[in-house]
PDB file of N, CA and C in Angstrom:
ATOM      1  N   LEU A1160      15.362  -7.778 -13.689  1.00 56.00           N
ATOM      2  CA  LEU A1160      14.011  -8.318 -13.086  1.00 56.00           C
ATOM      3  C   LEU A1160      13.626  -8.506 -13.971  1.00 56.00           C
ATOM      4  N   ASP A1161      12.608  -9.873 -13.772  1.00 68.00           N
ATOM      5  CA  ASP A1161      11.641 -10.457 -14.710  1.00 68.00           C
ATOM      6  C   ASP A1161      10.197 -10.014 -14.838  1.00 68.00           C
ATOM      7  N   GLY A1162       9.746  -9.224 -13.460  1.00 66.00           N
ATOM      8  CA  GLY A1162       8.573  -8.816 -13.275  1.00 66.00           C
ATOM      9  C   GLY A1162       8.297  -7.347 -13.374  1.00 66.00           C
ATOM     10  N   ARG A1163       7.105  -6.825 -12.971  1.00 69.00           N
ATOM     11  CA  ARG A1163       6.889  -5.299 -13.166  1.00 69.00           C
ATOM     12  C   ARG A1163       7.340  -4.479 -11.712  1.00 69.00           C
ATOM     13  N   ILE A1164       7.921  -3.724 -11.634  1.00 76.00           N
ATOM     14  CA  ILE A1164       8.006  -3.108 -10.343  1.00 76.00           C
ATOM     15  C   ILE A1164       7.217  -2.326  -9.861  1.00 76.00           C
ATOM     16  N   LEU A1165       6.388  -2.572  -8.664  1.00 74.00           N
ATOM     17  CA  LEU A1165       5.341  -1.917  -8.108  1.00 74.00           C
ATOM     18  C   LEU A1165       5.420  -1.077  -6.667  1.00 74.00           C
ATOM     19  N   ARG A1166       5.027  -0.053  -6.645  1.00 78.00           N
ATOM     20  CA  ARG A1166       5.571   0.841  -5.559  1.00 78.00           C
ATOM     21  C   ARG A1166       4.518   0.963  -4.320  1.00 78.00           C
ATOM     22  N   LEU A1167       4.911   0.289  -3.248  1.00 78.00           N
ATOM     23  CA  LEU A1167       3.547   0.207  -2.226  1.00 78.00           C
ATOM     24  C   LEU A1167       4.043   1.163  -0.823  1.00 78.00           C
ATOM     25  N   ALA A1168       3.339   2.422  -0.961  1.00 81.00           N
ATOM     26  CA  ALA A1168       3.944   3.418   0.413  1.00 81.00           C
ATOM     27  C   ALA A1168       2.557   3.872   0.776  1.00 81.00           C
ATOM     28  N   ALA A1169       2.817   4.892   1.944  1.00 80.00           N
ATOM     29  CA  ALA A1169       1.909   5.550   2.388  1.00 80.00           C
ATOM     30  C   ALA A1169       1.117   6.485   1.413  1.00 80.00           C
ATOM     31  N   GLU A1170      -0.063   6.700   1.536  1.00 79.00           N
ATOM     32  CA  GLU A1170      -0.532   8.072   0.956  1.00 79.00           C
ATOM     33  C   GLU A1170       0.117   9.191   0.487  1.00 79.00           C
ATOM     34  N   ASP A1171      -0.194   9.994  -0.165  1.00 84.00           N
ATOM     35  CA  ASP A1171       0.840  11.036  -0.664  1.00 84.00           C
ATOM     36  C   ASP A1171       0.213  12.098  -0.096  1.00 84.00           C
ATOM     37  N   VAL A1172      -0.039  12.269   1.354  1.00 83.00           N
ATOM     38  CA  VAL A1172      -0.585  12.963   1.964  1.00 83.00           C
ATOM     39  C   VAL A1172       0.475  13.921   3.279  1.00 83.00           C
ATOM     40  N   PRO A1173       0.120  14.939   3.549  1.00 87.00           N
ATOM     41  CA  PRO A1173       0.827  15.247   5.231  1.00 87.00           C
ATOM     42  C   PRO A1173       0.683  13.893   6.196  1.00 87.00           C
ATOM     43  N   VAL A1174       0.885  13.753   6.924  1.00 84.00           N
ATOM     44  CA  VAL A1174       1.254  13.026   8.156  1.00 84.00           C
ATOM     45  C   VAL A1174       0.348  13.830   9.216  1.00 84.00           C
ATOM     46  N   PRO A1175      -0.942  13.041   9.272  1.00 87.00           N
ATOM     47  CA  PRO A1175      -2.020  13.583  10.508  1.00 87.00           C
ATOM     48  C   PRO A1175      -1.602  13.476  11.650  1.00 87.00           C
ATOM     49  N   TYR A1176      -1.747  14.356  12.781  1.00 91.00           N
ATOM     50  CA  TYR A1176      -1.502  14.171  14.111  1.00 91.00           C
ATOM     51  C   TYR A1176      -2.492  12.997  15.080  1.00 91.00           C
ATOM     52  N   ASN A1177      -3.740  13.122  14.277  1.00 92.00           N
ATOM     53  CA  ASN A1177      -4.645  11.935  14.987  1.00 92.00           C
ATOM     54  C   ASN A1177      -4.531  10.492  14.562  1.00 92.00           C
ATOM     55  N   ALA A1178      -4.418   9.659  15.695  1.00 90.00           N
ATOM     56  CA  ALA A1178      -3.955   8.346  15.415  1.00 90.00           C
ATOM     57  C   ALA A1178      -4.795   7.677  14.332  1.00 90.00           C
ATOM     58  N   LYS A1179      -6.103   7.890  14.355  1.00 91.00           N
ATOM     59  CA  LYS A1179      -7.118   7.014  13.198  1.00 91.00           C
ATOM     60  C   LYS A1179      -6.922   7.712  11.792  1.00 91.00           C
ATOM     61  N   LEU A1180      -6.531   8.927  11.805  1.00 89.00           N
ATOM     62  CA  LEU A1180      -5.953   9.514  10.427  1.00 89.00           C
ATOM     63  C   LEU A1180      -4.606   8.757   9.949  1.00 89.00           C
ATOM     64  N   GLU A1181      -3.701   9.039  10.951  1.00 87.00           N
ATOM     65  CA  GLU A1181      -2.460   8.416  10.673  1.00 87.00           C
ATOM     66  C   GLU A1181      -2.770   6.910   9.957  1.00 87.00           C
ATOM     67  N   ALA A1182      -3.357   6.149  10.660  1.00 86.00           N
ATOM     68  CA  ALA A1182      -3.635   4.848  10.330  1.00 86.00           C
ATOM     69  C   ALA A1182      -4.157   4.653   9.000  1.00 86.00           C
ATOM     70  N   ALA A1183      -5.257   5.494   8.629  1.00 85.00           N
ATOM     71  CA  ALA A1183      -5.985   5.301   7.481  1.00 85.00           C
ATOM     72  C   ALA A1183      -4.912   5.989   6.015  1.00 85.00           C
ATOM     73  N   MET A1184      -3.985   6.582   6.602  1.00 87.00           N
ATOM     74  CA  MET A1184      -2.759   7.105   5.490  1.00 87.00           C
ATOM     75  C   MET A1184      -2.142   5.835   5.169  1.00 87.00           C
ATOM     76  N   LEU A1185      -1.485   4.959   6.410  1.00 87.00           N
ATOM     77  CA  LEU A1185      -0.638   3.725   5.657  1.00 87.00           C
ATOM     78  C   LEU A1185      -1.206   2.751   5.264  1.00 87.00           C
ATOM     79  N   PRO A1186      -0.425   1.472   4.607  1.00 86.00           N
ATOM     80  CA  PRO A1186      -0.792   0.892   3.799  1.00 86.00           C
ATOM     81  C   PRO A1186      -1.585  -0.189   4.955  1.00 86.00           C
ATOM     82  N   SER A1187      -2.882  -0.670   4.321  1.00 87.00           N
ATOM     83  CA  SER A1187      -3.322  -1.484   5.129  1.00 87.00           C
ATOM     84  C   SER A1187      -2.813  -2.793   4.846  1.00 87.00           C
ATOM     85  N   VAL A1188      -3.460  -4.478   5.352  1.00 91.00           N
ATOM     86  CA  VAL A1188      -3.294  -5.478   4.906  1.00 91.00           C
ATOM     87  C   VAL A1188      -3.840  -5.834   3.643  1.00 91.00           C
ATOM     88  N   GLU A1189      -4.968  -4.915   3.729  1.00 90.00           N
ATOM     89  CA  GLU A1189      -5.687  -5.349   2.496  1.00 90.00           C
ATOM     90  C   GLU A1189      -4.847  -4.784   1.423  1.00 90.00           C
ATOM     91  N   ARG A1190      -4.454  -3.589   1.654  1.00 85.00           N
ATOM     92  CA  ARG A1190      -3.778  -3.124   0.345  1.00 85.00           C
ATOM     93  C   ARG A1190      -2.535  -3.909  -0.131  1.00 85.00           C
ATOM     94  N   ILE A1191      -1.968  -3.979   1.043  1.00 88.00           N
ATOM     95  CA  ILE A1191      -0.692  -5.224   1.014  1.00 88.00           C
ATOM     96  C   ILE A1191      -1.077  -6.397  -0.091  1.00 88.00           C
ATOM     97  N   LYS A1192      -2.032  -6.958   0.361  1.00 91.00           N
ATOM     98  CA  LYS A1192      -2.705  -8.255  -0.078  1.00 91.00           C
ATOM     99  C   LYS A1192      -2.570  -7.644  -1.774  1.00 91.00           C
ATOM    100  N   LYS A1193      -3.279  -7.030  -1.653  1.00 87.00           N
ATOM    101  CA  LYS A1193      -3.586  -6.215  -3.325  1.00 87.00           C
ATOM    102  C   LYS A1193      -2.660  -6.433  -4.356  1.00 87.00           C
ATOM    103  N   TYR A1194      -1.418  -5.341  -3.717  1.00 83.00           N
ATOM    104  CA  TYR A1194      -0.543  -5.352  -4.302  1.00 83.00           C
ATOM    105  C   TYR A1194       0.360  -6.616  -4.778  1.00 83.00           C
ATOM    106  N   ILE A1195       0.588  -7.605  -3.386  1.00 84.00           N
ATOM    107  CA  ILE A1195       1.163  -8.788  -3.524  1.00 84.00           C
ATOM    108  C   ILE A1195       0.527  -9.623  -4.697  1.00 84.00           C
ATOM    109  N   LEU A1196      -0.723  -9.839  -4.939  1.00 86.00           N
ATOM    110  CA  LEU A1196      -1.566 -10.523  -5.845  1.00 86.00           C
ATOM    111  C   LEU A1196      -1.510 -10.153  -7.071  1.00 86.00           C
ATOM    112  N   LYS A1197      -1.276  -8.945  -7.075  1.00 82.00           N
ATOM    113  CA  LYS A1197      -1.019  -8.131  -8.497  1.00 82.00           C
ATOM    114  C   LYS A1197       0.200  -8.328  -9.152  1.00 82.00           C
ATOM    115  N   LEU A1198       1.465  -8.764  -8.132  1.00 80.00           N
ATOM    116  CA  LEU A1198       2.667  -8.994  -8.669  1.00 80.00           C
ATOM    117  C   LEU A1198       2.599 -10.263  -9.224  1.00 80.00           C
ATOM    118  N   VAL A1199       1.728 -11.389  -8.668  1.00 82.00           N
ATOM    119  CA  VAL A1199       2.324 -12.481  -9.113  1.00 82.00           C
ATOM    120  C   VAL A1199       0.947 -13.067  -9.812  1.00 82.00           C
ATOM    121  N   ASN A1200       0.267 -12.194 -10.663  1.00 75.00           N
ATOM    122  CA  ASN A1200      -0.440 -12.043 -11.491  1.00 75.00           C
ATOM    123  C   ASN A1200      -1.931 -13.528 -11.095  1.00 75.00           C
ATOM    124  N   LYS A1201      -2.088 -13.054  -9.995  1.00 60.00           N
ATOM    125  CA  LYS A1201      -3.288 -14.051  -9.433  1.00 60.00           C
ATOM    126  C   LYS A1201      -4.742 -13.216  -9.047  1.00 60.00           C
ATOM    127  N   ARG A1202      -4.873 -12.197  -9.349  1.00 50.00           N
ATOM    128  CA  ARG A1202      -6.166 -11.404  -9.677  1.00 50.00           C
ATOM    129  C   ARG A1202      -7.502 -11.879  -9.288  1.00 50.00           C
TER     130      ARG A1202
END
């Protein structure tokens, strides 16, 4: 591999039963976008 390795996963917390809290711990579109831009060095 030529580039860095980044790990994108859910937050390191127990999975909540509440749907809104569960959605908050999962990777969001904005967080995924941030990691992709970081990988291709286009901050």
